[in-house]
Coordinates of C-alpha atoms and ligand atoms in Angstrom, one line a residue:
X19 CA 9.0 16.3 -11.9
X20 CA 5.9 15.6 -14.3
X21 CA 4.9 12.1 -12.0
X22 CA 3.2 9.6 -13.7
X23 CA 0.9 8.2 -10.9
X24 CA -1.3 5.0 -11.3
X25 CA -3.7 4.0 -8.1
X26 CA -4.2 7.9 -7.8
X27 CA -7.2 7.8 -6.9
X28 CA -7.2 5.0 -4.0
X29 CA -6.4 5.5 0.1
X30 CA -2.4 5.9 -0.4
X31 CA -2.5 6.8 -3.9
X32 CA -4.8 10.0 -3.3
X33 CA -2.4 11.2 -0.4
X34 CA 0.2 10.6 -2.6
X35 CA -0.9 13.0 -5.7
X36 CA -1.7 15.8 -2.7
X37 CA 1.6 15.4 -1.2
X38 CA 3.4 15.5 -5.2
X39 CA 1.3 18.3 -6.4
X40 CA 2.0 20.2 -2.4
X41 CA 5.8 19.9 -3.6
X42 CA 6.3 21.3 -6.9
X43 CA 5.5 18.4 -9.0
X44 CA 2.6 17.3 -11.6
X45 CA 0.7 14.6 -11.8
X46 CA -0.7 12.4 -14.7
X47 CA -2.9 10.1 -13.0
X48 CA -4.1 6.3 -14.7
X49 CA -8.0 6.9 -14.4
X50 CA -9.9 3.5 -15.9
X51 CA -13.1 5.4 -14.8
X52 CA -15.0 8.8 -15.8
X53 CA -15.7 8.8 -11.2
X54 CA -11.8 8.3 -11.6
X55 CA -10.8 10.8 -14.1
X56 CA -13.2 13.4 -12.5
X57 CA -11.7 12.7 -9.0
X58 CA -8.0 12.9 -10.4
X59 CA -8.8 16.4 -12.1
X60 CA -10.4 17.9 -8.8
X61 CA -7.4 16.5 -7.3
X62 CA -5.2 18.6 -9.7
X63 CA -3.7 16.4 -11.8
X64 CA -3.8 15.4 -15.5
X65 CA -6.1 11.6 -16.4
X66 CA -4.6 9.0 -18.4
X67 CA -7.5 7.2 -19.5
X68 CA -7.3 3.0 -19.1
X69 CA -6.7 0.5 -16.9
X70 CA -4.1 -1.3 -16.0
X71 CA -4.5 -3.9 -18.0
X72 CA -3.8 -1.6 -21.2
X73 CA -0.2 -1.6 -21.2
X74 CA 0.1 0.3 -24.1
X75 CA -1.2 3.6 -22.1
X76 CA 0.9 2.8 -19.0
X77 CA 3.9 2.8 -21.7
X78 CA 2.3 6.3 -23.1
X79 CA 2.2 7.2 -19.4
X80 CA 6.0 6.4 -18.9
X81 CA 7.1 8.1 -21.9
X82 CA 5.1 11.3 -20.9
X83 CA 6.8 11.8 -17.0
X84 CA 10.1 12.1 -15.5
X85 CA 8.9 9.4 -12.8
X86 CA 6.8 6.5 -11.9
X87 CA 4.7 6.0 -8.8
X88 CA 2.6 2.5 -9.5
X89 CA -0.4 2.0 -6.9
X90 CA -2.9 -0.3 -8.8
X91 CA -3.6 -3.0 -7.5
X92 CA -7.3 -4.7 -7.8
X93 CA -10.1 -4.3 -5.5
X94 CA -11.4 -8.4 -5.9
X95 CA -10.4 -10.0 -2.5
X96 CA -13.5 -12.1 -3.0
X97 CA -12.0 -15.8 -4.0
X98 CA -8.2 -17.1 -4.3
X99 CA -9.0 -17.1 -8.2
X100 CA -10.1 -12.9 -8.2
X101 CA -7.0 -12.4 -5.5
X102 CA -4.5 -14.3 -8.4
X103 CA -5.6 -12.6 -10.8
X104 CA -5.2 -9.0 -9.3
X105 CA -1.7 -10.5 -8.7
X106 CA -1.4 -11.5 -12.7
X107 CA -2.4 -7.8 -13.9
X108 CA -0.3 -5.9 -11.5
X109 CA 2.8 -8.4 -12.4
X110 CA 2.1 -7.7 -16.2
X111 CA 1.5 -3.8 -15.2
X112 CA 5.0 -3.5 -13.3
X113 CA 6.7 -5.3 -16.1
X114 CA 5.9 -3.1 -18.7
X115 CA 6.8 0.3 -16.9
X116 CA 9.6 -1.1 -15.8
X117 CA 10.8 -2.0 -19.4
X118 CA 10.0 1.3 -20.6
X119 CA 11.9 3.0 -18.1
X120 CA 15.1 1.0 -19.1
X121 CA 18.1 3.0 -19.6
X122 CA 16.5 6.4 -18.4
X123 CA 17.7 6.3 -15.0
X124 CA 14.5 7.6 -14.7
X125 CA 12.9 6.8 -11.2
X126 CA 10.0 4.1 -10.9
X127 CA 8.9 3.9 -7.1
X128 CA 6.7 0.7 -6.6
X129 CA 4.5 -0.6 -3.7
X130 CA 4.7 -3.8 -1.6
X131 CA 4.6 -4.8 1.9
X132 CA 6.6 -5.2 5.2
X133 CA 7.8 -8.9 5.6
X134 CA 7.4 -11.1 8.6
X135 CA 10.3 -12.3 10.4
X136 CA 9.4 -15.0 13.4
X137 CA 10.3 -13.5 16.6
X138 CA 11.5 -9.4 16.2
X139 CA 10.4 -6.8 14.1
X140 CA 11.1 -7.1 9.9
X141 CA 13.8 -4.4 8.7
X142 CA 14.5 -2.8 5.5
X143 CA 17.1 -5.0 4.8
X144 CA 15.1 -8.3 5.0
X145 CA 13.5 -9.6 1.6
X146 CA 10.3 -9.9 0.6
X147 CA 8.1 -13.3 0.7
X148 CA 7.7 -14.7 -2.8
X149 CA 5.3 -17.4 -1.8
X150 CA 1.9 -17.6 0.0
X151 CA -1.2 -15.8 -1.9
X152 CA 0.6 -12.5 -2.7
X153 CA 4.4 -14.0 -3.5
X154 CA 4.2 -13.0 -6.6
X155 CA 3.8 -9.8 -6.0
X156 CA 7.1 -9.8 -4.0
X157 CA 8.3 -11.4 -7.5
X158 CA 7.1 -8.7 -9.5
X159 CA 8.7 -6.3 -6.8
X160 CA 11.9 -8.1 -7.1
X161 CA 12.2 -8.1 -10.1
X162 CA 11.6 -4.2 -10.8
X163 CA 14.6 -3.5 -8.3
X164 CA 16.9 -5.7 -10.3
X165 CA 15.8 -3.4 -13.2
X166 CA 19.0 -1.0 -10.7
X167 CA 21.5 -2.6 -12.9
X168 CA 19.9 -1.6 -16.4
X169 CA 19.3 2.3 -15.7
X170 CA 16.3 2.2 -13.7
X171 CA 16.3 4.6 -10.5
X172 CA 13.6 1.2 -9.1
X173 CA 12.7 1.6 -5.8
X174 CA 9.9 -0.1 -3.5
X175 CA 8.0 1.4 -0.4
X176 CA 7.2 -1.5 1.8
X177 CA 3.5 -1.0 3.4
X178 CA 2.6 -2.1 6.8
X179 CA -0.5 -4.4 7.3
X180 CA -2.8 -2.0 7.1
X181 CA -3.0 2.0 6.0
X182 CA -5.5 4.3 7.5
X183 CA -6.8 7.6 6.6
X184 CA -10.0 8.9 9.1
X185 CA -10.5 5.4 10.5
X186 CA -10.8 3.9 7.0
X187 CA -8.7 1.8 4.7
X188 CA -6.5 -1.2 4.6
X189 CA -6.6 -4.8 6.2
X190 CA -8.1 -2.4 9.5
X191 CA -10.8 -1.4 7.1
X192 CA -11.4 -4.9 5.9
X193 CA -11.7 -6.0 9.6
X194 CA -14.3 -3.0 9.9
X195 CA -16.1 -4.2 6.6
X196 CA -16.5 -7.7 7.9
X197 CA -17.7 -6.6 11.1
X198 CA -20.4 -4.5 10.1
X199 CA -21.5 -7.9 7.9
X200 CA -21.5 -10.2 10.4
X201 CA -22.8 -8.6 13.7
X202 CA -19.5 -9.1 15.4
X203 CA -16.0 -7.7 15.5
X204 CA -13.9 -11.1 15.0
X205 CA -10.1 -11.2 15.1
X206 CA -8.6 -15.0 14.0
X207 CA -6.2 -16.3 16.4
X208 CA -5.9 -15.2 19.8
X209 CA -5.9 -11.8 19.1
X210 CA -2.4 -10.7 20.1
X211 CA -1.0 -11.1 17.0
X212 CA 0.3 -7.5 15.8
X213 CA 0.0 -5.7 12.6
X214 CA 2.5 -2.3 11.5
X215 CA 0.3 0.7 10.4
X216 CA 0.8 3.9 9.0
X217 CA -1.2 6.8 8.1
X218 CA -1.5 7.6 4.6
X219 CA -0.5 10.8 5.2
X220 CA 2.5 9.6 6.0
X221 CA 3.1 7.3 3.6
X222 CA 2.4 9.8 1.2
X223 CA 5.2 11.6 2.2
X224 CA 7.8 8.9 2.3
X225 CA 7.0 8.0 -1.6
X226 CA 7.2 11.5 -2.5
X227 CA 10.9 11.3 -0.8
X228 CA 12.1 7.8 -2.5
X229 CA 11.0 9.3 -5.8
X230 CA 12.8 12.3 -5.2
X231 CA 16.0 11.0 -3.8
X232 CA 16.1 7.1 -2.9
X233 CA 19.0 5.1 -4.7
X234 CA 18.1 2.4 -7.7
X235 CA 17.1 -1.2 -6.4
X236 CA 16.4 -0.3 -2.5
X237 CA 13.4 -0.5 -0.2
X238 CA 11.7 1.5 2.7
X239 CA 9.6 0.6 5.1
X240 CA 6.6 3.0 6.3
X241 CA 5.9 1.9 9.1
X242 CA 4.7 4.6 12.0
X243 CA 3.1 1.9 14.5
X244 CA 5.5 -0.9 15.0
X245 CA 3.0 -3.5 15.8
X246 CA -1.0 -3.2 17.2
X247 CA -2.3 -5.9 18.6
X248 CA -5.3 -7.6 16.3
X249 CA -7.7 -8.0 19.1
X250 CA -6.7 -3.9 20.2
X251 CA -8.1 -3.1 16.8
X252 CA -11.1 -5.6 16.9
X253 CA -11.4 -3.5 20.5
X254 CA -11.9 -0.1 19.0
X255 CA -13.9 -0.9 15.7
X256 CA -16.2 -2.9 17.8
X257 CA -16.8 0.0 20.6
X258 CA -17.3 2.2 17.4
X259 CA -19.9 0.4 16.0
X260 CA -21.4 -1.0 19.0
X261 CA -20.8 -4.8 18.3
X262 CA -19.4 -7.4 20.6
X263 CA -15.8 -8.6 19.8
X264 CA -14.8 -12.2 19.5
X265 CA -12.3 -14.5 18.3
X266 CA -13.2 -16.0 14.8
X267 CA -11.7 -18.7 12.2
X268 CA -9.7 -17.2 10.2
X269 CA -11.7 -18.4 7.3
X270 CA -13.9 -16.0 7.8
X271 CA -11.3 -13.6 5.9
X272 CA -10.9 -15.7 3.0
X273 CA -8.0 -15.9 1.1
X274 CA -6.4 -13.6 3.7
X275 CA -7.2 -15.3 6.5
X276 CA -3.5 -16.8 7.4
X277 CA -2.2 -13.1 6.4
X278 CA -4.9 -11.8 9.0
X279 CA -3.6 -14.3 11.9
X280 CA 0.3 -13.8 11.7
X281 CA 2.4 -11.5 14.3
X282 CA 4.4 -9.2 11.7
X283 CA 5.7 -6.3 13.2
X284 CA 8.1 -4.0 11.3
X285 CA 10.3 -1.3 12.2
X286 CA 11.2 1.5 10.2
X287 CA 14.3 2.5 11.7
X288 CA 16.4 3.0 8.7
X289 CA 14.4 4.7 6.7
X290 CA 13.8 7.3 9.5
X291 CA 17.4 7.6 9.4
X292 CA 18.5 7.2 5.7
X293 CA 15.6 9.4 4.1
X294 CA 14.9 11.6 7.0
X295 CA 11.2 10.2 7.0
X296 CA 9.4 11.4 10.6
X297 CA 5.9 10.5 10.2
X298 CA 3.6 12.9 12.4
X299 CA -0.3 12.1 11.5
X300 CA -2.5 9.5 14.2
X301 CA -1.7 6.5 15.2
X302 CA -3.9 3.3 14.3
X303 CA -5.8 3.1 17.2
X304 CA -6.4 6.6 17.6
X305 CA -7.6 7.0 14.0
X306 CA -10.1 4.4 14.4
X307 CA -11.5 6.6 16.8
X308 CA -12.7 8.3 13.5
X309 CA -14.8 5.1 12.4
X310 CA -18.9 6.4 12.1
X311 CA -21.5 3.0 13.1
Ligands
NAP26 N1 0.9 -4.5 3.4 C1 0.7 -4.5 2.1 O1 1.1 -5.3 1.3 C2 0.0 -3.3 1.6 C3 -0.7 -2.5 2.5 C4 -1.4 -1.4 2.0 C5 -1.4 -1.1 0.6 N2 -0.7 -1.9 -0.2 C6 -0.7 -1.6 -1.6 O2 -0.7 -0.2 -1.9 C7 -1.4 0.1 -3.0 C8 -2.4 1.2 -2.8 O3 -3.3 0.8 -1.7 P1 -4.6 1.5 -1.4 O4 -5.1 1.1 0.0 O5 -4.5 3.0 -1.7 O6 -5.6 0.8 -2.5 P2 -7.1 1.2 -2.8 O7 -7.6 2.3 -2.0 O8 -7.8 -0.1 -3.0 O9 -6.9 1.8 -4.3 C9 -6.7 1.1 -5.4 C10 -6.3 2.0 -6.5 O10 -6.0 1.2 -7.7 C11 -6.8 1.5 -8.8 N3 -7.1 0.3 -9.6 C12 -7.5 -0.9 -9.1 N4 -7.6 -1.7 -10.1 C13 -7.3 -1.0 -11.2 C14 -7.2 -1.3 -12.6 N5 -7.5 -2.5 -13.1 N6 -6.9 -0.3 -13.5 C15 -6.6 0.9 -13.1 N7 -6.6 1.3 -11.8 C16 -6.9 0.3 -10.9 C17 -8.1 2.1 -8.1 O11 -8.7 2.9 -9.1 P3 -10.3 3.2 -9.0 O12 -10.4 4.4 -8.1 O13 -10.7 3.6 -10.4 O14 -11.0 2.0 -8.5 C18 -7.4 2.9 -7.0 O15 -6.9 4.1 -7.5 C19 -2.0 -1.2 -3.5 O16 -1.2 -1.8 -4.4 C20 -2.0 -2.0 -2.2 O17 -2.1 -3.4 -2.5 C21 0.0 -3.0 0.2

């Protein structure tokens, strides 16, 4: 398939163009940068200059491929205000390759995250949260799948808590980040609260198989890790760089403070079975291990 990838250049989306162009497909790539569009073509895939904002090149982008693979999503974690409106453009994004696809029963695979059930590990089969400071993202997300029933092949990959590649990347990373800046590695809460993870590696893998073959308006979760402990992450990034580790308010983590101090495990065990999805790279912990002071 001729994939048209946007996020191609970030943690998961990078993984995700390797693992596309390892399997016999191309890539056109959403680059809003010349570091972007350079990074994309030593990566072996076709830019598409813009950003995601220009919906009249993600429609270009759509009508160019035989498949969508949306990864964008804003960098600003800064403020509740930069958070919403990484959450607006995405929303807007999503709507508009989603329309385009309509009646093509072309396949769009989109990008969210594992819910949290109280008390036992979230499953495939639970639905997303559409409230909270990222609900409308599970909006956006919903309403993509429901795009099933009007010849879209719509499908979403549920992300754990936090992606890693070498020791780097996701909420883990963010931990890492605020660590370095304040002298300390702080976890809120008391620490035993678990996040899912998953290599990017392997995540790569599992959207490469839900655009191949996953049915119209269902979702996966890629999850390897079923749940790390917050204060066994803290642990390792803080040996790593040499800094104590302590429990900290969560509003040291701004807007995702309350995300940061929730238990959330997931399992994956229906996607391992449905899709055939095995993932084999690091776990969490181990990876970390990677993390330079
Ligand atoms: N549990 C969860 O909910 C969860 C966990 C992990 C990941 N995710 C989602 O998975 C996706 C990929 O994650 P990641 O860790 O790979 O992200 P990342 O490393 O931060 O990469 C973000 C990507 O989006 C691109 N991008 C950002 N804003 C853009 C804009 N305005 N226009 C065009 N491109 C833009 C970046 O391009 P540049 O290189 O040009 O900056 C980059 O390719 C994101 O949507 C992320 O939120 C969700």
């Amino acid at each position: 398939m001729h994939v048209f990838v946007t996020g191609g250049t970030g943690t998961i989306g990078s993984a995700v163009v390797a693992e596309l162009l390892g399997n016999g497909h191309t890539v056109l790539a959403l680059a809003r940068t010349d570091g972007s569009a350079r990074a994309v073509k030593d990566a072996g895939a076709e830019p598409l200059r813009g950003g995601l904002a220009d919906l009249d090149v993600l429609r270009a982008g759509v009508a160019q491929s035989d498949g969508v693979i949306s990864l964008a999503f804003g960098r600003d974690y800064s403020s509740p205000a930069a958070l919403a409106q990484a959450v607006a453009e995405e929303s807007a994004a999503l709507a508009a390759l989603g329309e385009e696809l309509i009646g093509s029963d072309r396949p769009l695979v989109t990008v969210s995250g594992t819910p949290w059930v109280p008390g036992r590990a979230s499953t495939e089969a639970d639905p997303l949260p559409t409230d909270g400071p990222v609900g409308g993202r599970g909006r956006s997300v919903n309403a993509l799948l429901d795009l099933a029933s009007r010849g879209v092949r719509s499908t979403a990959v549920r992300m754990p808590r936090t992606v890693h590649n070498e020791g780097k990347g996701g909420f883990a990373g963010l931990l890492t980040d605020a660590a370095r800046r304040a002298g300390v590695s702080g976890y809120p809460g008391d620490g035993t609260q678990r996040w899912p993870a998953v290599h990017a590696l392997d995540a790569a893998v599992l959207f490469r198989l839900a655009l191949e073959s996953a049915p119209a308006g269902t979702s996966w979760h890629a999850v390897a890790d079923e749940g790390d402990a917050v204060r066994d992450i803290a642990t390792v990034i803080g040996r790593r760089l040499g800094l104590p580790v302590e429990a900290v308010p969560q509003e040291n983590f701004g807007p995702f403070g309350p995300i940061f101090a929730m238990d959330q495990p997931a399992s994956s065990a229906h996607t391992r079975e449905a899709l055939g999805w095995q993932p084999t790279q690091p776990g969490l912990l181990e990876d970390l291990e990677n993390i330079q002071p």
